[in-house]
Coordinates of C-alpha atoms in Angstrom, one line a residue:
Chain A
M1 CA -41.8 -74.1 -60.9
S2 CA -41.0 -77.0 -63.2
A3 CA -44.4 -77.9 -64.5
P4 CA -45.0 -76.1 -67.8
A5 CA -48.8 -75.9 -67.1
R6 CA -48.2 -73.5 -64.3
A7 CA -45.7 -71.5 -66.2
W8 CA -47.9 -68.4 -66.7
S9 CA -49.3 -68.3 -63.2
V10 CA -45.8 -68.6 -61.8
R11 CA -44.2 -66.1 -64.1
R12 CA -46.7 -63.2 -63.5
P13 CA -45.7 -62.7 -59.9
Q14 CA -42.1 -62.7 -60.9
V15 CA -42.8 -59.9 -63.5
L16 CA -44.6 -57.9 -60.8
R17 CA -41.6 -58.3 -58.4
V18 CA -39.1 -57.1 -61.1
L19 CA -41.3 -54.1 -61.8
W20 CA -41.6 -53.2 -58.1
L21 CA -37.9 -53.5 -57.5
T22 CA -37.2 -51.4 -60.6
L23 CA -39.6 -48.7 -59.3
V24 CA -37.8 -48.6 -56.0
W25 CA -34.5 -48.3 -57.8
I26 CA -35.7 -45.3 -59.9
L27 CA -37.2 -43.7 -56.7
L28 CA -33.8 -44.1 -55.0
W29 CA -32.1 -42.3 -57.8
G30 CA -34.8 -39.6 -57.7
T31 CA -35.0 -39.0 -61.5
F32 CA -36.3 -41.1 -64.4
S33 CA -33.9 -41.8 -67.2
W34 CA -33.4 -44.7 -69.5
A35 CA -30.1 -45.6 -67.9
N36 CA -31.8 -45.8 -64.5
L37 CA -34.6 -47.9 -65.9
I38 CA -32.3 -50.4 -67.6
G39 CA -29.9 -50.4 -64.6
G40 CA -32.9 -51.0 -62.3
L41 CA -34.2 -53.9 -64.4
V42 CA -30.7 -55.5 -64.3
V43 CA -30.4 -55.1 -60.6
A44 CA -34.0 -56.4 -59.9
V45 CA -33.5 -59.5 -62.0
G46 CA -30.1 -60.1 -60.4
V47 CA -31.6 -59.7 -56.9
L48 CA -34.4 -62.1 -57.7
V49 CA -32.0 -64.7 -59.1
V50 CA -29.6 -64.6 -56.2
F51 CA -32.4 -64.4 -53.5
P52 CA -35.3 -66.2 -54.9
L53 CA -38.7 -65.7 -53.2
P54 CA -41.1 -68.6 -52.8
A55 CA -43.2 -69.2 -55.9
V56 CA -46.8 -68.3 -55.6
T57 CA -49.8 -69.3 -57.6
S58 CA -52.9 -67.2 -57.9
G59 CA -56.3 -68.9 -58.2
G60 CA -58.0 -65.7 -59.2
R61 CA -57.6 -62.0 -59.6
V62 CA -56.3 -59.7 -56.9
R63 CA -58.3 -56.5 -57.0
P64 CA -56.0 -53.5 -56.7
L65 CA -58.8 -51.0 -55.9
A66 CA -60.0 -53.1 -53.0
L67 CA -56.4 -53.4 -51.8
L68 CA -56.1 -49.6 -52.0
R69 CA -59.2 -49.3 -49.8
V70 CA -57.4 -51.5 -47.2
V71 CA -54.4 -49.3 -47.4
L72 CA -56.5 -46.2 -46.8
D73 CA -58.3 -47.8 -43.9
V74 CA -55.0 -48.8 -42.3
A75 CA -53.7 -45.3 -42.8
R76 CA -56.7 -43.8 -41.0
D77 CA -56.4 -46.4 -38.2
L78 CA -52.8 -45.6 -37.8
A79 CA -53.6 -41.9 -37.2
V80 CA -56.2 -42.9 -34.6
S81 CA -54.3 -45.6 -32.8
S82 CA -51.0 -43.6 -32.6
V83 CA -52.8 -40.8 -30.9
Q84 CA -54.5 -43.3 -28.6
V85 CA -51.2 -45.1 -27.7
A86 CA -49.5 -41.7 -27.3
W87 CA -52.2 -40.8 -24.7
Q88 CA -51.9 -44.1 -23.0
S89 CA -48.2 -43.5 -22.7
V90 CA -48.3 -40.1 -21.1
R91 CA -51.5 -40.3 -19.0
P92 CA -51.0 -40.3 -15.3
G93 CA -52.2 -43.2 -13.2
P94 CA -51.5 -46.9 -12.4
P95 CA -49.7 -49.2 -14.9
I96 CA -51.9 -49.9 -17.9
R97 CA -53.5 -53.4 -18.3
S98 CA -53.7 -55.3 -21.5
S99 CA -55.1 -58.6 -22.9
I100 CA -53.9 -61.3 -25.3
V101 CA -56.8 -62.1 -27.6
A102 CA -57.1 -65.1 -29.9
V103 CA -58.8 -64.4 -33.2
E104 CA -59.9 -67.0 -35.7
V105 CA -59.3 -66.4 -39.4
P106 CA -61.7 -67.9 -41.9
D107 CA -59.0 -69.1 -44.3
D108 CA -55.6 -70.8 -44.1
S109 CA -54.0 -68.7 -46.8
E110 CA -50.5 -67.7 -45.7
L111 CA -50.5 -64.4 -47.6
L112 CA -53.7 -63.4 -45.8
M113 CA -52.1 -64.3 -42.5
A114 CA -48.9 -62.4 -43.3
L115 CA -50.9 -59.3 -44.3
L116 CA -53.0 -59.6 -41.2
V117 CA -50.0 -59.8 -39.0
E118 CA -48.5 -56.8 -40.8
C119 CA -51.6 -54.7 -40.5
L120 CA -52.6 -55.8 -36.9
S121 CA -49.1 -55.1 -35.6
L122 CA -49.4 -51.6 -37.0
V123 CA -53.0 -50.6 -36.3
P124 CA -55.7 -51.0 -33.7
G125 CA -53.5 -50.8 -30.6
S126 CA -52.2 -54.4 -31.0
V127 CA -49.1 -56.4 -31.7
V128 CA -49.4 -60.0 -32.9
V129 CA -47.4 -62.3 -30.6
E130 CA -48.2 -65.6 -32.3
A131 CA -49.8 -66.7 -35.5
S132 CA -50.5 -70.0 -37.1
A133 CA -51.9 -70.3 -40.6
A134 CA -52.4 -74.0 -40.1
E135 CA -54.6 -73.5 -37.0
R136 CA -56.3 -70.4 -38.7
T137 CA -55.7 -68.5 -35.5
L138 CA -53.6 -65.5 -34.4
W139 CA -53.0 -64.1 -31.0
A140 CA -52.6 -60.4 -30.5
H141 CA -51.5 -58.4 -27.5
V142 CA -53.9 -55.4 -27.3
L143 CA -52.9 -52.5 -25.2
G144 CA -55.4 -51.1 -22.7
V145 CA -58.2 -53.7 -23.3
E146 CA -59.6 -54.3 -19.8
D147 CA -63.0 -55.8 -20.4
D148 CA -65.1 -58.0 -22.7
A149 CA -66.4 -55.0 -24.5
G150 CA -62.9 -54.0 -25.5
V151 CA -62.2 -57.6 -26.7
E152 CA -65.4 -57.5 -28.8
R153 CA -64.4 -54.2 -30.3
F154 CA -61.0 -55.5 -31.2
R155 CA -62.6 -58.7 -32.8
R156 CA -64.9 -56.5 -34.8
Q157 CA -62.0 -54.4 -36.2
V158 CA -60.2 -57.6 -37.1
S159 CA -63.1 -59.1 -38.9
R160 CA -63.7 -55.9 -40.9
L161 CA -60.0 -56.1 -41.9
V162 CA -60.3 -59.7 -42.9
T163 CA -63.4 -59.0 -44.9
D164 CA -61.7 -56.2 -46.8
L165 CA -58.6 -58.2 -47.4
M166 CA -60.6 -61.2 -48.7
A167 CA -62.7 -58.8 -50.9
A168 CA -59.3 -57.9 -52.4
G169 CA -58.7 -61.5 -53.3
V170 CA -55.6 -61.8 -51.2
H171 CA -56.4 -65.3 -49.9
R172 CA -56.3 -66.7 -53.4
V173 CA -52.6 -66.2 -53.7
R174 CA -50.9 -69.3 -52.4
V175 CA -47.3 -70.2 -51.6
E176 CA -46.0 -73.3 -53.4
P177 CA -45.2 -76.0 -50.8
E178 CA -41.7 -76.8 -52.1
H179 CA -40.1 -73.9 -50.2
S180 CA -41.1 -74.9 -46.7
G181 CA -38.7 -75.7 -43.9
R182 CA -35.8 -73.3 -44.4
S183 CA -33.6 -71.9 -41.6
G184 CA -35.3 -73.8 -38.7
A185 CA -34.7 -73.0 -35.1
G186 CA -38.3 -71.9 -34.7
T187 CA -37.6 -68.2 -35.3
D188 CA -39.2 -68.0 -38.7
P189 CA -42.5 -66.1 -38.7
R190 CA -42.8 -66.1 -42.5
D191 CA -41.6 -62.6 -43.1
D192 CA -40.7 -63.1 -46.7
P193 CA -44.3 -63.0 -48.0
D194 CA -44.6 -59.7 -46.1
E195 CA -41.9 -58.0 -48.2
E196 CA -43.7 -58.3 -51.4
G197 CA -47.2 -58.7 -50.0
P198 CA -48.5 -55.1 -50.6
R199 CA -48.0 -55.4 -54.3
Chain B
M1 CA -41.3 -16.0 -52.0
S2 CA -45.0 -16.1 -52.9
A3 CA -47.8 -16.4 -50.5
L4 CA -48.5 -20.0 -51.4
E5 CA -44.9 -20.9 -50.8
S6 CA -44.8 -19.4 -47.3
V7 CA -48.1 -21.2 -46.5
L8 CA -46.6 -24.5 -47.6
D9 CA -43.5 -23.8 -45.5
V10 CA -45.6 -23.2 -42.4
V11 CA -47.8 -26.2 -43.0
G12 CA -44.8 -28.4 -43.6
A13 CA -43.1 -27.1 -40.4
V14 CA -46.2 -27.7 -38.4
L15 CA -46.3 -31.3 -39.6
V16 CA -42.7 -31.8 -38.6
V17 CA -43.5 -30.4 -35.1
L18 CA -46.5 -32.8 -34.8
G19 CA -44.3 -35.7 -35.8
A20 CA -41.6 -34.7 -33.3
L21 CA -44.3 -34.5 -30.6
L22 CA -45.5 -38.1 -31.5
A23 CA -41.9 -39.2 -31.2
L24 CA -41.7 -37.6 -27.8
A25 CA -44.8 -39.4 -26.7
A26 CA -43.3 -42.7 -28.0
A27 CA -40.2 -42.0 -26.0
I28 CA -42.2 -41.3 -22.8
G29 CA -44.2 -44.5 -23.4
L30 CA -40.9 -46.5 -23.8
L31 CA -39.9 -45.2 -20.4
R32 CA -43.2 -45.5 -18.5
L33 CA -45.0 -48.5 -19.8
P34 CA -44.7 -51.6 -17.6
D35 CA -43.4 -54.5 -19.8
V36 CA -41.7 -55.2 -23.1
L37 CA -44.8 -55.9 -25.0
S38 CA -46.5 -52.6 -23.9
R39 CA -43.3 -50.7 -24.8
M40 CA -43.4 -52.3 -28.2
H41 CA -46.7 -50.6 -28.8
A42 CA -45.2 -47.2 -28.1
A43 CA -42.2 -47.9 -30.3
T44 CA -44.4 -49.0 -33.2
K45 CA -47.4 -46.8 -33.6
P46 CA -46.7 -43.2 -32.5
Q47 CA -43.0 -43.6 -33.6
T48 CA -44.0 -44.7 -37.2
A49 CA -46.8 -42.1 -37.5
G50 CA -44.4 -39.5 -36.2
L51 CA -41.8 -40.4 -38.8
V52 CA -44.4 -40.4 -41.6
L53 CA -45.6 -36.9 -40.5
V54 CA -41.9 -35.7 -40.5
V55 CA -41.5 -37.2 -44.0
I56 CA -44.6 -35.4 -45.3
G57 CA -43.6 -32.1 -43.7
T58 CA -40.1 -32.2 -45.0
A59 CA -41.3 -33.1 -48.5
L60 CA -43.6 -30.1 -48.4
L61 CA -40.7 -27.8 -47.4
L62 CA -38.4 -29.2 -50.1
R63 CA -41.1 -29.6 -52.8
T64 CA -39.2 -29.1 -56.1
S65 CA -36.2 -31.3 -55.2
V66 CA -35.8 -34.8 -56.6
D67 CA -35.0 -35.9 -53.0
V68 CA -38.7 -35.8 -52.2
W69 CA -39.1 -39.3 -53.8
M70 CA -36.3 -40.7 -51.6
L71 CA -38.0 -39.3 -48.5
L72 CA -41.3 -40.8 -49.5
L73 CA -39.5 -44.1 -50.0
V74 CA -38.1 -43.9 -46.5
G75 CA -41.7 -43.3 -45.1
A76 CA -43.1 -46.3 -47.1
F77 CA -40.2 -48.5 -46.0
Q78 CA -40.8 -47.6 -42.4
L79 CA -44.5 -48.4 -42.7
I80 CA -43.7 -51.9 -44.1
T81 CA -40.8 -52.8 -41.7
A82 CA -42.0 -51.5 -38.4
P83 CA -44.8 -54.1 -38.0
V84 CA -42.4 -56.9 -39.0
T85 CA -40.0 -55.9 -36.3
A86 CA -42.9 -55.5 -33.9
H87 CA -44.1 -59.0 -34.6
L88 CA -40.7 -60.6 -34.3
V89 CA -40.0 -58.9 -31.0
G90 CA -43.5 -59.4 -29.6
R91 CA -43.3 -63.1 -30.3
L92 CA -39.9 -63.4 -28.6
A93 CA -41.0 -61.3 -25.7
Y94 CA -44.1 -63.4 -25.0
R95 CA -42.0 -66.6 -25.1
S96 CA -39.3 -65.3 -22.9
G97 CA -41.5 -64.0 -20.2
G98 CA -41.3 -60.3 -21.3
V99 CA -44.9 -59.8 -20.3
R100 CA -46.1 -59.2 -16.7
P101 CA -48.9 -61.7 -16.1
D102 CA -50.4 -59.5 -13.3
L103 CA -51.1 -56.8 -15.8
L104 CA -52.9 -59.1 -18.3
R105 CA -56.6 -59.0 -18.1
R106 CA -57.0 -62.1 -20.1
D107 CA -54.5 -64.4 -21.9
D108 CA -56.0 -66.7 -24.6
L109 CA -52.5 -67.9 -25.6
A110 CA -51.9 -69.5 -22.1
D111 CA -54.6 -72.0 -22.9
R112 CA -52.8 -73.2 -25.9
T113 CA -50.0 -75.4 -24.6
D114 CA -47.2 -74.8 -27.1
S115 CA -44.9 -77.6 -28.2
S116 CA -41.7 -75.6 -27.9
D117 CA -40.5 -75.3 -24.3
Chain C
M1 CA -39.3 -18.2 -43.5
S2 CA -38.8 -17.2 -39.9
T3 CA -42.0 -18.9 -38.7
A4 CA -41.1 -22.2 -40.4
G5 CA -37.5 -21.8 -39.1
F6 CA -38.7 -21.3 -35.5
L7 CA -41.1 -24.2 -35.7
L8 CA -38.4 -26.5 -37.1
T9 CA -36.0 -25.5 -34.3
V10 CA -38.6 -26.3 -31.8
A11 CA -39.1 -29.7 -33.5
L12 CA -35.4 -30.4 -33.3
A13 CA -35.4 -29.6 -29.6
V14 CA -38.3 -31.9 -29.0
L15 CA -36.5 -34.7 -30.9
G16 CA -33.4 -34.1 -28.8
L17 CA -35.4 -34.6 -25.7
S18 CA -37.0 -37.8 -27.1
L19 CA -33.5 -39.1 -28.0
L20 CA -32.4 -38.5 -24.4
L21 CA -35.5 -40.4 -22.9
V22 CA -35.1 -43.3 -25.4
T23 CA -31.4 -43.6 -24.5
V24 CA -32.3 -43.9 -20.8
R25 CA -34.4 -47.0 -21.6
F26 CA -31.5 -48.3 -23.7
V27 CA -29.1 -48.0 -20.8
R28 CA -31.6 -49.3 -18.2
G29 CA -32.6 -52.4 -20.2
P30 CA -33.4 -54.7 -18.4
S31 CA -33.7 -57.3 -21.1
A32 CA -32.1 -57.7 -24.4
L33 CA -35.4 -57.1 -26.1
D34 CA -35.9 -53.8 -24.3
R35 CA -32.5 -52.7 -25.7
L36 CA -33.5 -53.9 -29.2
V37 CA -36.8 -52.0 -29.0
S38 CA -35.1 -48.8 -27.8
L39 CA -32.4 -49.1 -30.4
D40 CA -35.1 -49.1 -33.0
A41 CA -36.6 -46.0 -31.5
I42 CA -33.2 -44.3 -31.4
V43 CA -32.7 -45.0 -35.1
A44 CA -36.2 -43.6 -35.8
V45 CA -35.6 -40.5 -33.8
I46 CA -32.3 -39.9 -35.5
M47 CA -33.9 -40.2 -38.9
C48 CA -36.6 -37.7 -37.8
A49 CA -33.9 -35.3 -36.6
L50 CA -31.9 -35.6 -39.9
M51 CA -35.1 -34.9 -41.9
A52 CA -35.9 -31.8 -39.7
H53 CA -32.3 -30.7 -40.3
V54 CA -32.7 -31.1 -44.0
A55 CA -36.0 -29.1 -43.9
L56 CA -34.3 -26.4 -41.8
T57 CA -31.2 -25.9 -43.9
R58 CA -32.8 -26.8 -47.3
D59 CA -29.6 -28.8 -47.9
S60 CA -30.7 -32.2 -49.1
S61 CA -27.2 -33.8 -49.2
T62 CA -28.0 -35.9 -46.1
V63 CA -31.1 -37.5 -47.7
P64 CA -29.2 -40.5 -49.1
A65 CA -27.8 -41.0 -45.7
I66 CA -31.3 -41.1 -44.2
V67 CA -32.3 -43.8 -46.8
A68 CA -29.2 -45.8 -45.8
V69 CA -30.0 -45.5 -42.1
S70 CA -33.6 -46.7 -42.6
L71 CA -32.4 -49.8 -44.5
V72 CA -29.6 -50.7 -42.2
G73 CA -31.8 -50.1 -39.1
F74 CA -34.3 -52.7 -40.2
L75 CA -31.6 -55.2 -41.2
G76 CA -29.9 -54.7 -37.9
S77 CA -32.9 -55.0 -35.6
S78 CA -34.3 -58.1 -37.4
T79 CA -30.9 -59.8 -37.3
V80 CA -30.5 -59.1 -33.6
A81 CA -34.1 -60.4 -33.0
R82 CA -33.2 -63.6 -34.7
F83 CA -30.0 -63.9 -32.8
V84 CA -31.8 -63.3 -29.5
G85 CA -34.4 -65.9 -30.5
R86 CA -31.9 -68.5 -31.4
R87 CA -30.2 -68.3 -28.1
G88 CA -33.5 -69.3 -26.6
D89 CA -34.1 -66.5 -24.1
G90 CA -34.4 -62.7 -24.2
E91 CA -34.1 -62.0 -20.5
D92 CA -31.3 -61.1 -18.1
R93 CA -28.6 -60.0 -20.4

């Protein structure tokens, strides 16, 4: 954050974060007024000063429309998979079997990995149990997958999601290395990039 | 009350009922599914979808009120946080033996010998 | 109004039943993670029921409470998850 050459590319994500927090503040109050806007800006700047997020640099543009398409796809998948899991919960019969499937990711971007974990823990009947951006691999527990065809189907869904996310340019946003290694104890699945990822 | 308003009321109430049914399915799944990781699925997907349906239904019934924005914020927040919790718990569950190996058809993670314990 | 009112009452009954079932899992455990998952589900069902109540009575004074519950619920469950993880095991508690 010190090098002046990176000033612009570092400042822009900060501005987006302030705007996003201000929007949340206004929604919480329910009405728009200048007092709410100014109060929200003050609170947002205060929050970001007290709890700084890791600095990110963007090597290229993130495309909002492509990102919107991902959001719509995930929404549709959520409808399908929640009905599916609901049926798997109530159907009679023996205990359901599952698989833990390793999926390779074509890029080691941490934001891409964080968004994949976020989406895959919500949608196609899966929960990510382990992810490593350095190894470009994530492992997902998929409910009800009992054969290789099911594994293939899951892999196809993941690769479609990866393609869409990369079309949105998500993998070009990179976390600055200076903020690594906080909080230790091995319980730190980078949940901070998640929080502001969808923006 | 105009015809449109009563239609909106019924549509909203139907959405709330559908959301409640999904929550019920999630609760049944939480009871019936065999291990922690499987129960995690029930607590994530149908539960979140059910909550979002209830949010939309309630918003349709309230319509004019400013509180609609707050409700939509609750729905969005649930959509963002539910997978984070699911991943945290899923990761811990796998490491602490919360998965029944006899019910796993395949386990790619077992091949990767992890450094931590 | 009466159709919507009837449907919402049915929804509240269904949510009450789900709350009961989820609580059974919370009591039975057996692991700390099971309790964590079911506590999350309890919070979600209570939020649904509060919203159905808002819709039924058209009294939106509990909406800020729902927002607060959703925020506190996530903070609580992620904190407990970290605590369970730091202790090194999630079983047999």
